[in-house]
PDB file of C-alpha atoms and ligand atoms in Angstrom:
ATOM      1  CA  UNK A  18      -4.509 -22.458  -0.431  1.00  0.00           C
ATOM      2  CA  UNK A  19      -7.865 -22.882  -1.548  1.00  0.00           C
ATOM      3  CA  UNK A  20      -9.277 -24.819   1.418  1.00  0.00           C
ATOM      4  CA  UNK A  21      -8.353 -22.031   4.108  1.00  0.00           C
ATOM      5  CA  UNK A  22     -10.791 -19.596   4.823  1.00  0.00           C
ATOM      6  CA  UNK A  23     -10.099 -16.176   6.153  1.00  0.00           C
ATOM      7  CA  UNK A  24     -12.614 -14.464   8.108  1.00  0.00           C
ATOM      8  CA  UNK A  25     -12.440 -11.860  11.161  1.00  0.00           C
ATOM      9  CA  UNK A  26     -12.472 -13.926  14.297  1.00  0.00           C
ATOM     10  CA  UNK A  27     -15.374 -14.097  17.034  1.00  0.00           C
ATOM     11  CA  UNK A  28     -15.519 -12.816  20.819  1.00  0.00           C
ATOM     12  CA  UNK A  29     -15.956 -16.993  21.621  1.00  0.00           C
ATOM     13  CA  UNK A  30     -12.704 -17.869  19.973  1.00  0.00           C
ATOM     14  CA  UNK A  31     -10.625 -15.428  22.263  1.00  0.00           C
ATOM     15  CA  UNK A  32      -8.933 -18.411  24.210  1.00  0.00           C
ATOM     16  CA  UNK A  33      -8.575 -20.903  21.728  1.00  0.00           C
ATOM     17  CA  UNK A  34      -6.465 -17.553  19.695  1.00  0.00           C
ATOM     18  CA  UNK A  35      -4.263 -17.659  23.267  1.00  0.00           C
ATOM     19  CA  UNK A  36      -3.912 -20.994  23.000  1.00  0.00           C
ATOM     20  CA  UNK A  37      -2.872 -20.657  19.243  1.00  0.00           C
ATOM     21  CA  UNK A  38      -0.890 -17.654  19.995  1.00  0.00           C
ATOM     22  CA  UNK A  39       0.738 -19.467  22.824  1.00  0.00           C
ATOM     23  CA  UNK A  40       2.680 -22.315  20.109  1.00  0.00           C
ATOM     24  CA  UNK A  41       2.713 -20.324  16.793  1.00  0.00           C
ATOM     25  CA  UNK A  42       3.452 -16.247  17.133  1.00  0.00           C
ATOM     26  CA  UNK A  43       6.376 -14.449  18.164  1.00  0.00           C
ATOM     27  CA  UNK A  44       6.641 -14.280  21.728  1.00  0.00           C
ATOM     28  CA  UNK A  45       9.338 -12.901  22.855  1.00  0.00           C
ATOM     29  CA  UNK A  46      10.093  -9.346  24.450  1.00  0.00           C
ATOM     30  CA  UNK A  47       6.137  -8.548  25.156  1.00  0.00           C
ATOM     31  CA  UNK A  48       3.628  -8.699  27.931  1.00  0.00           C
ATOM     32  CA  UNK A  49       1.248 -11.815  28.067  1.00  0.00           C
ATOM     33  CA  UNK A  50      -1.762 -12.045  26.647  1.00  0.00           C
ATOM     34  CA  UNK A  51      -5.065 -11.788  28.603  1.00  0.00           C
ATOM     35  CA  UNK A  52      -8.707 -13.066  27.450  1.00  0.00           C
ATOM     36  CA  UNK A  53     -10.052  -9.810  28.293  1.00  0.00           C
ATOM     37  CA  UNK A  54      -8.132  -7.404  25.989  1.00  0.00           C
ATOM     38  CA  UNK A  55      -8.596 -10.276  23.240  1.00  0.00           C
ATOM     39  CA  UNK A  56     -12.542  -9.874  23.617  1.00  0.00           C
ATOM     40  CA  UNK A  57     -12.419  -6.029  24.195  1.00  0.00           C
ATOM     41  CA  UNK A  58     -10.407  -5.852  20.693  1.00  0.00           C
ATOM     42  CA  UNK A  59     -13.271  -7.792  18.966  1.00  0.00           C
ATOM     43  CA  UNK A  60     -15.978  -5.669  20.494  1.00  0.00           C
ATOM     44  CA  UNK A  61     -14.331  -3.039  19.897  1.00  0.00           C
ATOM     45  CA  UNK A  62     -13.321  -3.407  16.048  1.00  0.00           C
ATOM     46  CA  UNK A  63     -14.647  -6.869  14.769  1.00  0.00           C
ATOM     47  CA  UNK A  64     -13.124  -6.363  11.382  1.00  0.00           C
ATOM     48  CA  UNK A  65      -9.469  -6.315  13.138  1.00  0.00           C
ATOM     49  CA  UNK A  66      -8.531  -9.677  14.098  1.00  0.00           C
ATOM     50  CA  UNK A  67      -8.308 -11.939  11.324  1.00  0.00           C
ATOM     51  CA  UNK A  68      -8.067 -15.592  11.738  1.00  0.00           C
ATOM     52  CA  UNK A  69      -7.065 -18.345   8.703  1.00  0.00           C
ATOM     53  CA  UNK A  70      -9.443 -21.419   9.349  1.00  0.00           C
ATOM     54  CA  UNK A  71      -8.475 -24.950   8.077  1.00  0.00           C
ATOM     55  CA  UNK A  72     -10.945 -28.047   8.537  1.00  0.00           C
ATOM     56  CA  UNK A  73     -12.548 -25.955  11.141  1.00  0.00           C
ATOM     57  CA  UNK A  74      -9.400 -25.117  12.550  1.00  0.00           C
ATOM     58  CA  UNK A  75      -7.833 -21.858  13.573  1.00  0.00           C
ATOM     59  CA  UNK A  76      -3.871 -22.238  11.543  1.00  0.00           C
ATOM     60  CA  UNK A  77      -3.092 -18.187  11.381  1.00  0.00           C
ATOM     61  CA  UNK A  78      -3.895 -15.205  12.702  1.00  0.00           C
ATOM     62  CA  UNK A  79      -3.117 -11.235  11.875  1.00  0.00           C
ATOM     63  CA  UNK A  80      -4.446  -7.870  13.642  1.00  0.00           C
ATOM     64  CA  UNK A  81      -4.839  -5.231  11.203  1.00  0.00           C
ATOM     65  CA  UNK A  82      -5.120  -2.467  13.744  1.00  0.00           C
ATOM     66  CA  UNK A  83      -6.535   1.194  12.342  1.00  0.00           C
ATOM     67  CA  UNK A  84      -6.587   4.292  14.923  1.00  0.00           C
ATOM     68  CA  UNK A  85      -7.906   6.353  12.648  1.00  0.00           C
ATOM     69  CA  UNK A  86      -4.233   7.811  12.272  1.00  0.00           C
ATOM     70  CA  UNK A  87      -1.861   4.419  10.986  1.00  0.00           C
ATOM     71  CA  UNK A  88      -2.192   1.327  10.570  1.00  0.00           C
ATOM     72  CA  UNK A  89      -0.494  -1.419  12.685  1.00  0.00           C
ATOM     73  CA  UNK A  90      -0.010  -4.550  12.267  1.00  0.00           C
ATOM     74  CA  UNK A  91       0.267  -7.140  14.843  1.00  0.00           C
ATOM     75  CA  UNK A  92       0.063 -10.934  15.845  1.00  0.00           C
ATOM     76  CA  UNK A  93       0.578 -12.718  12.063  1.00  0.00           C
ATOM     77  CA  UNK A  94       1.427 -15.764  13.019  1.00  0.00           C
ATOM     78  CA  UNK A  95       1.105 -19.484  11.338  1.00  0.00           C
ATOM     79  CA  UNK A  96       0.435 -22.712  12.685  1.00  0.00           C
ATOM     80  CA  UNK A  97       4.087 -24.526  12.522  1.00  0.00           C
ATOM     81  CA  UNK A  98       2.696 -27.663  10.870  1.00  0.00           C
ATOM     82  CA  UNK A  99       1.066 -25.587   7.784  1.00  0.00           C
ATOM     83  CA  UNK A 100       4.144 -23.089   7.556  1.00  0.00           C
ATOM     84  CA  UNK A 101       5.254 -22.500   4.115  1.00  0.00           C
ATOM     85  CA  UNK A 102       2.214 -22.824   2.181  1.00  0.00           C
ATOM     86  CA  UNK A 103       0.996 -18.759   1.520  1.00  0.00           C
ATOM     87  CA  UNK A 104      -1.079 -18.850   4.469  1.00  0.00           C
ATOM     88  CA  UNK A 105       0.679 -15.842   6.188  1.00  0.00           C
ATOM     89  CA  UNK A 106       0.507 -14.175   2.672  1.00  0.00           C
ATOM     90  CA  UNK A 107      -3.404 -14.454   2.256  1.00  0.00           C
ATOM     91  CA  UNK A 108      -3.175 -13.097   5.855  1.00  0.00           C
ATOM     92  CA  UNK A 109      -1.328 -10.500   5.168  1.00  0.00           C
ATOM     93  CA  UNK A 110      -3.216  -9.551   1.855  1.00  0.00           C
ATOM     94  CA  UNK A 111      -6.490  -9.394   3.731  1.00  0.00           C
ATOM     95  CA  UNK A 112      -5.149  -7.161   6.281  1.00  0.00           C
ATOM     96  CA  UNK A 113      -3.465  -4.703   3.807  1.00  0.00           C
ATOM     97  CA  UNK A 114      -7.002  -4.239   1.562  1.00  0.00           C
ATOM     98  CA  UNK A 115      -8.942  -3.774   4.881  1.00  0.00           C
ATOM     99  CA  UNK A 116      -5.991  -1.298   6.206  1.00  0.00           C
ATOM    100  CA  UNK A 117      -5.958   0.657   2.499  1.00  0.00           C
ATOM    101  CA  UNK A 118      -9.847   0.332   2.730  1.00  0.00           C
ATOM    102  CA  UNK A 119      -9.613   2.597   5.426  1.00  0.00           C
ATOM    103  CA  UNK A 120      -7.352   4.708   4.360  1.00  0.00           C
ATOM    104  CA  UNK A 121      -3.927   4.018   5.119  1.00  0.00           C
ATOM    105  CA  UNK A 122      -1.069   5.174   3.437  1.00  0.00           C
ATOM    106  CA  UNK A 123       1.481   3.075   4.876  1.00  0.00           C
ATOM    107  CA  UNK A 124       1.616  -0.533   7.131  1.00  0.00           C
ATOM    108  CA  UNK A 125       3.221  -0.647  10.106  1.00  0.00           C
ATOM    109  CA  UNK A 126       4.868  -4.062  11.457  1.00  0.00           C
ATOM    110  CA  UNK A 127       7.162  -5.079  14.760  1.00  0.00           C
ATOM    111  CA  UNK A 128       9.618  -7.246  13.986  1.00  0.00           C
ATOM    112  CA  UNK A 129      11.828  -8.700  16.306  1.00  0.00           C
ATOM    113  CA  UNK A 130      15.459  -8.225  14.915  1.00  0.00           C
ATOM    114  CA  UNK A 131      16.514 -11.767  15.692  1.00  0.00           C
ATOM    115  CA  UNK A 132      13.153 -12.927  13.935  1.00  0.00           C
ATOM    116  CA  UNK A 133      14.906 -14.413  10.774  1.00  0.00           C
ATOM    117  CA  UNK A 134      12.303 -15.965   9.159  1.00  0.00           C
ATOM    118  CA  UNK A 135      10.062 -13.177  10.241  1.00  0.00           C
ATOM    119  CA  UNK A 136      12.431 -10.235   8.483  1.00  0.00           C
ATOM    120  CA  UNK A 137      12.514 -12.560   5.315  1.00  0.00           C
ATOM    121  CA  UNK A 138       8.348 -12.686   4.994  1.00  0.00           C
ATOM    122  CA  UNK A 139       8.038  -9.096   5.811  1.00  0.00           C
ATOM    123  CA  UNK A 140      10.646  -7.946   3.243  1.00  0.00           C
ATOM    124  CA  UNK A 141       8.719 -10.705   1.020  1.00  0.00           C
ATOM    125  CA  UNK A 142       6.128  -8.434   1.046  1.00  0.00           C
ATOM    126  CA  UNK A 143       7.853  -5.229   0.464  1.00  0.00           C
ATOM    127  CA  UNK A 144       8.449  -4.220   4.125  1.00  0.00           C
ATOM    128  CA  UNK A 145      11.875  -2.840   4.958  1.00  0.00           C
ATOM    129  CA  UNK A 146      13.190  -1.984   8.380  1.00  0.00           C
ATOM    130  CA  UNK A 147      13.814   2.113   9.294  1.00  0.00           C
ATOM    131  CA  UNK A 148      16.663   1.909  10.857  1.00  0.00           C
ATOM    132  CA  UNK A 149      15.972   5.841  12.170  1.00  0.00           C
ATOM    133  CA  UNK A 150      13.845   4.962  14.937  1.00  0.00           C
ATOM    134  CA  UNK A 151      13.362   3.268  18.115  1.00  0.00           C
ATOM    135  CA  UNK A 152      10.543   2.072  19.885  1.00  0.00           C
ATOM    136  CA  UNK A 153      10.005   4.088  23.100  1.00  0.00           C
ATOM    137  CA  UNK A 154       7.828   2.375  25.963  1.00  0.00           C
ATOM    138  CA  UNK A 155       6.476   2.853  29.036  1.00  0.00           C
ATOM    139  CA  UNK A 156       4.043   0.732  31.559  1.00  0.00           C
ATOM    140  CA  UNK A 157       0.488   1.851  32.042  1.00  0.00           C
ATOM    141  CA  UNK A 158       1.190   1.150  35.610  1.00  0.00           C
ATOM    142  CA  UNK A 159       4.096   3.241  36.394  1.00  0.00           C
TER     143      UNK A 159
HETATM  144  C1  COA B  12       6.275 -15.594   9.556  1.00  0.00           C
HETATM  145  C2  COA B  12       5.127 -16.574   9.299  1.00  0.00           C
HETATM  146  C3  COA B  12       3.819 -15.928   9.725  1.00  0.00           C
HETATM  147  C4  COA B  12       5.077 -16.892   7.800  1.00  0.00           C
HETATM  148  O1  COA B  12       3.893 -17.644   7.534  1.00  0.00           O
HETATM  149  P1  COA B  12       3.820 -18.647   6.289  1.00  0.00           P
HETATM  150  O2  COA B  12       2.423 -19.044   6.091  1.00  0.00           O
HETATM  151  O3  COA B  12       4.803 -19.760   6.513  1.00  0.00           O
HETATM  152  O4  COA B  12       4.338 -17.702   5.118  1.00  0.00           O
HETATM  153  P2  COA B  12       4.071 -17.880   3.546  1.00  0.00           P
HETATM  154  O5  COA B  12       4.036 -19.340   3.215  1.00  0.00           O
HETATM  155  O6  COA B  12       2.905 -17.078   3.156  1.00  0.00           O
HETATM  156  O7  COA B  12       5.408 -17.269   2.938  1.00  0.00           O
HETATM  157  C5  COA B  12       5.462 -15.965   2.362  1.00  0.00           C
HETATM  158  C6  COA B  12       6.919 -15.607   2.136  1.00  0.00           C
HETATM  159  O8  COA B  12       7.623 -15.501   3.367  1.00  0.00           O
HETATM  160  C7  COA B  12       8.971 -15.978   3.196  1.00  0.00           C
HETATM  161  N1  COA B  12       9.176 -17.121   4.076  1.00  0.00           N
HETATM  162  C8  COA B  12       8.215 -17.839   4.715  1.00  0.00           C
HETATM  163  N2  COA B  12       8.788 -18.812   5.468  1.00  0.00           N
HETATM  164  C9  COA B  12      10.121 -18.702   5.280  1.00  0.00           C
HETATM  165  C10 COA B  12      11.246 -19.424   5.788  1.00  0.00           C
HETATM  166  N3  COA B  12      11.114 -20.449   6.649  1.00  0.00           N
HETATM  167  N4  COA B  12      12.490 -19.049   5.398  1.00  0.00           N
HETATM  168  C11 COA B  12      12.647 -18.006   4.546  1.00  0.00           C
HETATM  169  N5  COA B  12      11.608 -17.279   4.030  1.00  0.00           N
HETATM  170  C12 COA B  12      10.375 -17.626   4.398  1.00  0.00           C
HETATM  171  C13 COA B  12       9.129 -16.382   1.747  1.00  0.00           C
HETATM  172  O9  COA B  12       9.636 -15.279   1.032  1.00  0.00           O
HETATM  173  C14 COA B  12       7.689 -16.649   1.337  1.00  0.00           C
HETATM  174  O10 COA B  12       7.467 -16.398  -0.015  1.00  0.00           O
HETATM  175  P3  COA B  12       7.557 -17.628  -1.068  1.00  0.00           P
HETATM  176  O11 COA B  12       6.591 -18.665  -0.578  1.00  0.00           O
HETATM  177  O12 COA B  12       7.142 -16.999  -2.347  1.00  0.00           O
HETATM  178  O13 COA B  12       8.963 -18.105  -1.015  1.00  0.00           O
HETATM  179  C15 COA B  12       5.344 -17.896  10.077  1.00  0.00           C
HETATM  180  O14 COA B  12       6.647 -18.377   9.822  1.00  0.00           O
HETATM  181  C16 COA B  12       5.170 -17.765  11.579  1.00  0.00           C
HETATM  182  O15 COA B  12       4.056 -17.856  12.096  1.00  0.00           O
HETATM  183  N6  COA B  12       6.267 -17.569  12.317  1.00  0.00           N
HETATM  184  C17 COA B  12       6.209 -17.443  13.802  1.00  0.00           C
HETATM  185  C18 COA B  12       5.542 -16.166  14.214  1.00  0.00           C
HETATM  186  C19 COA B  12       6.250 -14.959  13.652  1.00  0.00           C
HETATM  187  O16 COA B  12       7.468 -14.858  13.726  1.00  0.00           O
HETATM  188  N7  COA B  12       5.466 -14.039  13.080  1.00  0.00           N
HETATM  189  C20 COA B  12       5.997 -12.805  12.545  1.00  0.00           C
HETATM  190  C21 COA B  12       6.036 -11.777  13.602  1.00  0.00           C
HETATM  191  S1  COA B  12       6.902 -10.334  13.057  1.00  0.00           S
END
């Protein structure tokens, strides 16, 4: 795709990425997203949040989230009307060189189990589920 551009996104952009987020990710089974914690994610690591831009438009989006411990990845999602065309893959590839940039020895992804097409791009790329864990959780509130 030689007309998309992929660049880390900007503070500005945070609720036009909602918006985006809102029609194209994966949105079931997690809390809603708030402007704030999009713009304190940006301040706080501007290299993390990594947008595709077509014709000045934002069509995909990935977090390539370091702690300084693993690497997590988050949020790769593609506009529905440019699906199929290797923009999630230049997504991914960008986040994977800045992850092993800083160090990481192995990517991290949440994948929702009835996420077909999203287990087929994953294991596209390599990914395979671990079928020895679970994801514990708890509120920050409780
Ligand atoms: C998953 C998603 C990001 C893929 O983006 P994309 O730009 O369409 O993906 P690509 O064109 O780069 O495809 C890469 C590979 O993924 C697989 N893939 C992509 N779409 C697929 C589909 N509809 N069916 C089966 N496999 C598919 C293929 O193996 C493809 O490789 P190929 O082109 O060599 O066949 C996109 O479908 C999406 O945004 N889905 C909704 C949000 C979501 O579920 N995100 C994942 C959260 S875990």
């Amino acid at each position: 795709m030689t007309d998309v551009v992929v660049r880390a996104a900007r503070t500005d952009e945070a609720g036009v990425l909602l918006d985006f987020w809102a029609r194209a990710g994966e949105n079931a089974a997690r809390p809603s997203d708030e402007l704030d914690a999009v713009v304190r994610l940006v301040e706080r690591d501007p290299e993390a949040l990594v947008v595709a831009e077509l014709d000045g438009r934002v069509v995909g989006t990935v977090i390539a989230g370091w702690d300084g411990w693993r690497a997590n990845l988050y949020r790769l999602a593609v506009d529905p009307d440019v699906r199929g065309r290797g923009i999630g893959g230049l997504l991914l590839a960008r986040a994977e060189q800045r992850l092993r940039a800083l160090g990481a020895q192995r990517f991290c992804a949440m994948v929702l189990e009835d996420n077909g097409v999203g287990r087929e791009f994953w294991a596209s790329r390599g990914y395979v589920p671990q079928d020895e864990w679970r994801r514990w959780v708890k509120a920050a509130s409780s």
